[in-house]
mmCIF file of C-alpha atoms and ligand atoms in Angstrom:
data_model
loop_
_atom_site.group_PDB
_atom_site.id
_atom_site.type_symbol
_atom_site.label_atom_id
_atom_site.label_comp_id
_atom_site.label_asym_id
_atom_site.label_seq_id
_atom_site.Cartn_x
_atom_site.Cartn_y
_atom_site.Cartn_z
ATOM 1 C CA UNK A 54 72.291 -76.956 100.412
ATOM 2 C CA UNK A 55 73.648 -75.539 97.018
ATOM 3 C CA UNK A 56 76.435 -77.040 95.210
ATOM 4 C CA UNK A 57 77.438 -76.029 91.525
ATOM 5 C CA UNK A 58 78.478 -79.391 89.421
ATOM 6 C CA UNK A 59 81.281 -78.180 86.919
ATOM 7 C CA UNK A 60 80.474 -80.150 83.790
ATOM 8 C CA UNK A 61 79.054 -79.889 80.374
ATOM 9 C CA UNK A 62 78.134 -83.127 80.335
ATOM 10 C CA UNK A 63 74.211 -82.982 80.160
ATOM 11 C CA UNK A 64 74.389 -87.411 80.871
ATOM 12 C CA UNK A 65 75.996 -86.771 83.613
ATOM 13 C CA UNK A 66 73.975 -83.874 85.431
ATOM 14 C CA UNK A 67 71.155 -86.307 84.618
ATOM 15 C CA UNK A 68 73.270 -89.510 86.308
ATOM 16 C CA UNK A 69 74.168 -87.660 89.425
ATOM 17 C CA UNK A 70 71.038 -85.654 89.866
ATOM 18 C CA UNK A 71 68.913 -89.158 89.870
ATOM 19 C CA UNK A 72 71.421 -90.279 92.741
ATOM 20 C CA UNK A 73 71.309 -87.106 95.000
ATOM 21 C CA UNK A 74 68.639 -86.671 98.265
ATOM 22 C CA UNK A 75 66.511 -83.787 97.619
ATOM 23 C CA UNK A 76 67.983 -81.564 100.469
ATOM 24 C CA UNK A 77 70.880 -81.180 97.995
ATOM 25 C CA UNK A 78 70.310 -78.680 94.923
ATOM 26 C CA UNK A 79 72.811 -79.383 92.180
ATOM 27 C CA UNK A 80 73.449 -75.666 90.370
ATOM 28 C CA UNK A 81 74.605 -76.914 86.507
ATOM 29 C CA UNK A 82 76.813 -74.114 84.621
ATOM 30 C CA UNK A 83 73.889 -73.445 82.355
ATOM 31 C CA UNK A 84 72.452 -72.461 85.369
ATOM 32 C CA UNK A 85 74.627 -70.562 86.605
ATOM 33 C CA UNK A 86 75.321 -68.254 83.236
ATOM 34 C CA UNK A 87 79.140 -70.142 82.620
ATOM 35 C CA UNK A 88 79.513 -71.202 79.055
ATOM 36 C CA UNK A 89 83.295 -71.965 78.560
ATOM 37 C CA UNK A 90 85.472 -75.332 77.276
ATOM 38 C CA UNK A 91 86.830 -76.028 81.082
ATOM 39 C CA UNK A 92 90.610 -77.567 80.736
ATOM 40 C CA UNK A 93 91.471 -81.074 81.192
ATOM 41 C CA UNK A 94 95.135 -81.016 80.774
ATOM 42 C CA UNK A 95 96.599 -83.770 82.948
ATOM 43 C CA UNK A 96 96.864 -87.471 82.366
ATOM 44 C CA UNK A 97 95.043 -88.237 86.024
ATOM 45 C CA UNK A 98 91.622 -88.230 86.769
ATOM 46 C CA UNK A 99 92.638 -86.498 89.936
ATOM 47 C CA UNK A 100 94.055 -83.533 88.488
ATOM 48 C CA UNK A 101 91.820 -82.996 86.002
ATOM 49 C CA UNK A 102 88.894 -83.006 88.186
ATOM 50 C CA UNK A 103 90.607 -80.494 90.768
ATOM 51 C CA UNK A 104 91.687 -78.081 87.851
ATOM 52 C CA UNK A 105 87.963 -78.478 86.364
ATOM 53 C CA UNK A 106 86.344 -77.365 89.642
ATOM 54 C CA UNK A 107 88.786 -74.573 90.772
ATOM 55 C CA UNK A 108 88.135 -73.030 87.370
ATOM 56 C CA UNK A 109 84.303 -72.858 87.802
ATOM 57 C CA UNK A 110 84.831 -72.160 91.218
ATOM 58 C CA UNK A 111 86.768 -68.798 90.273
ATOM 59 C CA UNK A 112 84.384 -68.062 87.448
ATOM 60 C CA UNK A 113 81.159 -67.713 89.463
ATOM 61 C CA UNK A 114 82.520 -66.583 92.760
ATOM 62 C CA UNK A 115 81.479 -69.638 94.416
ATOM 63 C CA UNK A 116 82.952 -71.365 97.590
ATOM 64 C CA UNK A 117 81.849 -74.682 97.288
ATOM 65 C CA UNK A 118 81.060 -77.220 94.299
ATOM 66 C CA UNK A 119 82.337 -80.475 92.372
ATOM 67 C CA UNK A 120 83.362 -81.799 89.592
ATOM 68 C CA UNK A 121 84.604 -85.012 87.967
ATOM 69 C CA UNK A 122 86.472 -86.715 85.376
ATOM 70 C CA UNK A 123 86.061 -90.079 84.354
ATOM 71 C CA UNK A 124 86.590 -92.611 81.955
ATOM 72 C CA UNK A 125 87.242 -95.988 80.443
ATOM 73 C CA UNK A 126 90.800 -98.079 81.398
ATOM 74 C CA UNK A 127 91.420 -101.094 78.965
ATOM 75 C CA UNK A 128 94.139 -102.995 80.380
ATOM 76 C CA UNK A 129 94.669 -104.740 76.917
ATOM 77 C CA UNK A 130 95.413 -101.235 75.352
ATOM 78 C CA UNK A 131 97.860 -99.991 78.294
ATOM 79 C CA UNK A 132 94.862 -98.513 80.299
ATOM 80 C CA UNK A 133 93.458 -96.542 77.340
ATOM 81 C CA UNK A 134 91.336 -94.405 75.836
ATOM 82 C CA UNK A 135 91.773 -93.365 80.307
ATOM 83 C CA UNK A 136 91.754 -89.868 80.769
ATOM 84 C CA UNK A 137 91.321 -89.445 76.673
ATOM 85 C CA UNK A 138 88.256 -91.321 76.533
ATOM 86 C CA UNK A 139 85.959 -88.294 75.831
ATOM 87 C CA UNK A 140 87.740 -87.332 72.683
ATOM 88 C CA UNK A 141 89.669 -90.796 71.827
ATOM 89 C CA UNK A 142 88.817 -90.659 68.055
ATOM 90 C CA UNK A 143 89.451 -87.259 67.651
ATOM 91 C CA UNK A 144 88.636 -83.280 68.314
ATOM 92 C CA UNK A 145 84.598 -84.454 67.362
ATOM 93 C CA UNK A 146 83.921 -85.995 70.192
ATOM 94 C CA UNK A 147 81.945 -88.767 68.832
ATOM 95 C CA UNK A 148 80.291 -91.132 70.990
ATOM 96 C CA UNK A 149 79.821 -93.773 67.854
ATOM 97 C CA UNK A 150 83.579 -92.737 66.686
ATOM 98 C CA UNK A 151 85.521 -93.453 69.659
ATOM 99 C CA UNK A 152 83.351 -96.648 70.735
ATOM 100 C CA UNK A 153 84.660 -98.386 66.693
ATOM 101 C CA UNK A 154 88.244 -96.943 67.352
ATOM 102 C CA UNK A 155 88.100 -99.008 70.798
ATOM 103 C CA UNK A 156 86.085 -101.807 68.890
ATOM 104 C CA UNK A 157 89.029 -102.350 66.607
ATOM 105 C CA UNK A 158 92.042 -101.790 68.713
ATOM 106 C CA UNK A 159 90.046 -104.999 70.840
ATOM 107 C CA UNK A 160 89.516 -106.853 67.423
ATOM 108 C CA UNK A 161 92.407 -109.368 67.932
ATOM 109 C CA UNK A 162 92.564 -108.856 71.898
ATOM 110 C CA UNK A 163 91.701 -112.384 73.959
ATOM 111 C CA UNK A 164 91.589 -110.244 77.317
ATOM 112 C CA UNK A 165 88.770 -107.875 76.929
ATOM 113 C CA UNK A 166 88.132 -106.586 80.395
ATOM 114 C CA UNK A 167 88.210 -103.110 81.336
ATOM 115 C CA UNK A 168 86.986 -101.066 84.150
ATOM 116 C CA UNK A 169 84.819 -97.164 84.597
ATOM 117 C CA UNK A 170 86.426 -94.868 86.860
ATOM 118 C CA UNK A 171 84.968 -91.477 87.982
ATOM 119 C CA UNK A 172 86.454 -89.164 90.306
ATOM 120 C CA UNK A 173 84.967 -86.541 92.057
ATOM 121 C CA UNK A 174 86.784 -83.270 93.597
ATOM 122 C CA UNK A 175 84.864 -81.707 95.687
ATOM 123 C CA UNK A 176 86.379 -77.937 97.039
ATOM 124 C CA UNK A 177 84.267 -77.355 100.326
ATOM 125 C CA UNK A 178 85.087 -74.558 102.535
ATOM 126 C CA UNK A 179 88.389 -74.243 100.898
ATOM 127 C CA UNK A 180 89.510 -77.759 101.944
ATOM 128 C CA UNK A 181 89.857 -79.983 98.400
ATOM 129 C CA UNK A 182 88.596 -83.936 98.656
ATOM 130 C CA UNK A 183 88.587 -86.778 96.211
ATOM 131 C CA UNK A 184 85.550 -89.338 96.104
ATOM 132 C CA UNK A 185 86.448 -92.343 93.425
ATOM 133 C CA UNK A 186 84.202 -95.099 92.262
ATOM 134 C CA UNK A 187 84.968 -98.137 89.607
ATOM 135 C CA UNK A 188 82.611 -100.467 88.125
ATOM 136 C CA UNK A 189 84.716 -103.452 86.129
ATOM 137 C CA UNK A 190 83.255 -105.303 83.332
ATOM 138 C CA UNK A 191 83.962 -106.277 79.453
ATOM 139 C CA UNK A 192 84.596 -104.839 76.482
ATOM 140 C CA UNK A 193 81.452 -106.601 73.965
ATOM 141 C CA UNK A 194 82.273 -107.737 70.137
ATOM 142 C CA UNK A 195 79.904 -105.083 68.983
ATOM 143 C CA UNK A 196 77.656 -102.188 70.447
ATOM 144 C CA UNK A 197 74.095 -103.331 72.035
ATOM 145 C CA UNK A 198 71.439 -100.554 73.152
ATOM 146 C CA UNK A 199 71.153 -97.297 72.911
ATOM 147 C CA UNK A 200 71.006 -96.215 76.372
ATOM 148 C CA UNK A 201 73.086 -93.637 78.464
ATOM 149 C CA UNK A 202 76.307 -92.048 76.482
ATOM 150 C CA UNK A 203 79.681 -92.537 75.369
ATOM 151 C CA UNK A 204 80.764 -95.939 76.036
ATOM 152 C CA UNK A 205 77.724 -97.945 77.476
ATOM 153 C CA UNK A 206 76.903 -99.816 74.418
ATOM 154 C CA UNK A 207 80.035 -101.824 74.418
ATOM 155 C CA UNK A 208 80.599 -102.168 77.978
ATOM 156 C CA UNK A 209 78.800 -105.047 80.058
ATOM 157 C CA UNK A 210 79.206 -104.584 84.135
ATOM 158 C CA UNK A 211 80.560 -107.763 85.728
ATOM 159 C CA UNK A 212 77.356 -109.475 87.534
ATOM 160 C CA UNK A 213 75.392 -108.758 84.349
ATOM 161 C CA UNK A 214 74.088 -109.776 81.010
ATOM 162 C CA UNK A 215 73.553 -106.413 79.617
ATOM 163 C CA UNK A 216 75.078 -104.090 78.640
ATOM 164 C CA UNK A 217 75.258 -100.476 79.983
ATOM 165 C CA UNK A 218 73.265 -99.141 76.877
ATOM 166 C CA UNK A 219 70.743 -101.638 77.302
ATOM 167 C CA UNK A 220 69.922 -100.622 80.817
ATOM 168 C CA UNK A 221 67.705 -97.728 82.114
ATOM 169 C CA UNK A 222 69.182 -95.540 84.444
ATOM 170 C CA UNK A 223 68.162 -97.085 87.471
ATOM 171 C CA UNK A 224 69.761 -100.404 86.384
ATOM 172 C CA UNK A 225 72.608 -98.526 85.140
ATOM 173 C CA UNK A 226 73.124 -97.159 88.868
ATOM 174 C CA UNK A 227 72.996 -100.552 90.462
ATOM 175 C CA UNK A 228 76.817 -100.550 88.890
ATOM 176 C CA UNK A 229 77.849 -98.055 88.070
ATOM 177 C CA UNK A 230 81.334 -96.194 89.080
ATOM 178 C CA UNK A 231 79.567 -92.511 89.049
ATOM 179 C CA UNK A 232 77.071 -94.244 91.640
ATOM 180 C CA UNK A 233 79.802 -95.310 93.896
ATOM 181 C CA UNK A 234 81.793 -92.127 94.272
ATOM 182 C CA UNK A 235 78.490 -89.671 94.150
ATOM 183 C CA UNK A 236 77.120 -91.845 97.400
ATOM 184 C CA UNK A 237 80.537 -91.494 98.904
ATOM 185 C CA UNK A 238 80.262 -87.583 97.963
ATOM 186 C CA UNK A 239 76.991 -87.863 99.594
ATOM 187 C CA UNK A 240 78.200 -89.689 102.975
ATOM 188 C CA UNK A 241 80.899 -86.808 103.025
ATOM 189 C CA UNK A 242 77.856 -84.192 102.863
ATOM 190 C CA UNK A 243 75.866 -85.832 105.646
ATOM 191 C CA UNK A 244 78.447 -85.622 108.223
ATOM 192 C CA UNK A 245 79.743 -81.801 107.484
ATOM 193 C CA UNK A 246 76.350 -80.782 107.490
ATOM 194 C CA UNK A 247 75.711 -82.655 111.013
ATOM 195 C CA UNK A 248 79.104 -80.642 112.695
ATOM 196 C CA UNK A 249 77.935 -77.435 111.098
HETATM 197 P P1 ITT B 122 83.051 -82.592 81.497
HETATM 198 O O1 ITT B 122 84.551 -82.605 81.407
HETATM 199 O O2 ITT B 122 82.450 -81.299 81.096
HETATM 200 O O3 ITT B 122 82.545 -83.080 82.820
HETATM 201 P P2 ITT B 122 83.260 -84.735 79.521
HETATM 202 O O4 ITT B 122 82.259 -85.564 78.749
HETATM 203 O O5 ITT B 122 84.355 -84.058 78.747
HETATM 204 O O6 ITT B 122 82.444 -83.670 80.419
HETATM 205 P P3 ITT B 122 85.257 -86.347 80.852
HETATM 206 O O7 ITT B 122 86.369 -85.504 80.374
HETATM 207 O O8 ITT B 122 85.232 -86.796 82.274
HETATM 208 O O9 ITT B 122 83.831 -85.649 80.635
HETATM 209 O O10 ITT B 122 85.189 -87.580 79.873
HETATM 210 C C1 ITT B 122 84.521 -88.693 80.239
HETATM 211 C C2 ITT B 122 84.280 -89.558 79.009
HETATM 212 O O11 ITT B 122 84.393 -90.925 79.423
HETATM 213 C C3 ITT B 122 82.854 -89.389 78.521
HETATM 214 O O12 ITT B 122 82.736 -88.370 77.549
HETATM 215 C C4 ITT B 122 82.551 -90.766 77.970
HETATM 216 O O13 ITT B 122 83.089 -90.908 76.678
HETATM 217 C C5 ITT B 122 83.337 -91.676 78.931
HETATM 218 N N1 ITT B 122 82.482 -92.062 80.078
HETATM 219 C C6 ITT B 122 82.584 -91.633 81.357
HETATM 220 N N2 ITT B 122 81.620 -92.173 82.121
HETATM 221 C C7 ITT B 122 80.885 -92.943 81.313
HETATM 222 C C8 ITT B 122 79.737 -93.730 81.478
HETATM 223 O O14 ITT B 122 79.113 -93.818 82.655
HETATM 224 N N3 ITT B 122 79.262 -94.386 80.426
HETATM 225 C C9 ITT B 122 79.869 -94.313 79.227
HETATM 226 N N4 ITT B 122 80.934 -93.572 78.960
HETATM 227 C C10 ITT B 122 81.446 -92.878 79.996
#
């Protein structure tokens, strides 16, 4: 089975690819000649996953494929960087910027717990679904490891000592909120494939 994954996100090709069976052949835009800024307008994950996907979709021709949008809810900051957390310091898109403009809106915060959330739309035979996954945790004093992307450094999965940037990517997907929805993409695979 072929299914194009609408992101230029290499981290997260790499996250989901480690996660999928090897029936299941993940088509990246690179792949599949598409080199374009896809839109992320909305303030929902939802919506910007479903607008990210239809526009790939209608690019390459393609029935069926996924995308999703994620990010980083602080409730101390009123849920944010959220849906902004990719560019949260700015038009750069800094990893190290956006992870010391979170660092000091949390200097003088005494709750520091925050939560990942990825959601996946996946447009299958025409029919649109939504596959979500959260991993909570804390927001650390200061960055440890250099591990995975954006955010991991400073955010510690509850049930752990580390760290997301101080795990490899195995330990990383013992937690993690991309983990959670891409096995619930998977389930949702299985059983269409068993009625086709
Ligand atoms: P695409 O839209 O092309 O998929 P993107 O990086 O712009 O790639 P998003 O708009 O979904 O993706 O932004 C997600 C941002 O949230 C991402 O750039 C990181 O800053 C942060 N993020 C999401 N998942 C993360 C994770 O597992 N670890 C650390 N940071 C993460």
């Amino acid at each position: 089975m072929e299914l194009i994954f609408a992101t230029n996100n290499k981290n997260k090709v790499k996250e989901v690819q480690s996660l999928l069976p090897e029936t299941l052949q993940l088509i990246t835009l690179s792949e599949a000649g598409i080199d374009v800024e896809i839109p992320e307008p909305f303030e929902t994950l939802e919506e910007n996953a479903h607008t990210k996907i239809e526009t790939i979709l209608r690019l390459t021709y393609r029935t069926n494929g996924f995308s999703e949008d994620s990010g980083l809810f602080i409730p101390a900051l009123q849920a944010r960087p959220g849906v902004h957390s990719a560019h949260y310091a700015g038009p750069q898109r800094s990893d190290a910027d956006n992870i010391q403009m979170v660092l000091s809106e949390m200097r003088n915060q005494a709750d520091r717990s925050a939560y990942f959330q990825t959601t996946i739309c996946l447009i299958w035979n025409g029919e649109t679904h939504f596959f979500t996954g959260t991993c909570p945790g804390t927001i650390e004093m200061a960055p440890r490891g250099s591990g995975g992307f954006g955010y991991d450094p400073i955010f510690r999965p509850d049930g752990s000592s580390s760290t997301f940037g101080e795990m490899d990517l195995v330990e990383k997907n013992r937690y993690s909120h991309r983990k959670k929805a891409v096995h619930q993409l998977i389930e949702f695979l299985r059983e269409a494939e068993k009625k086709s």
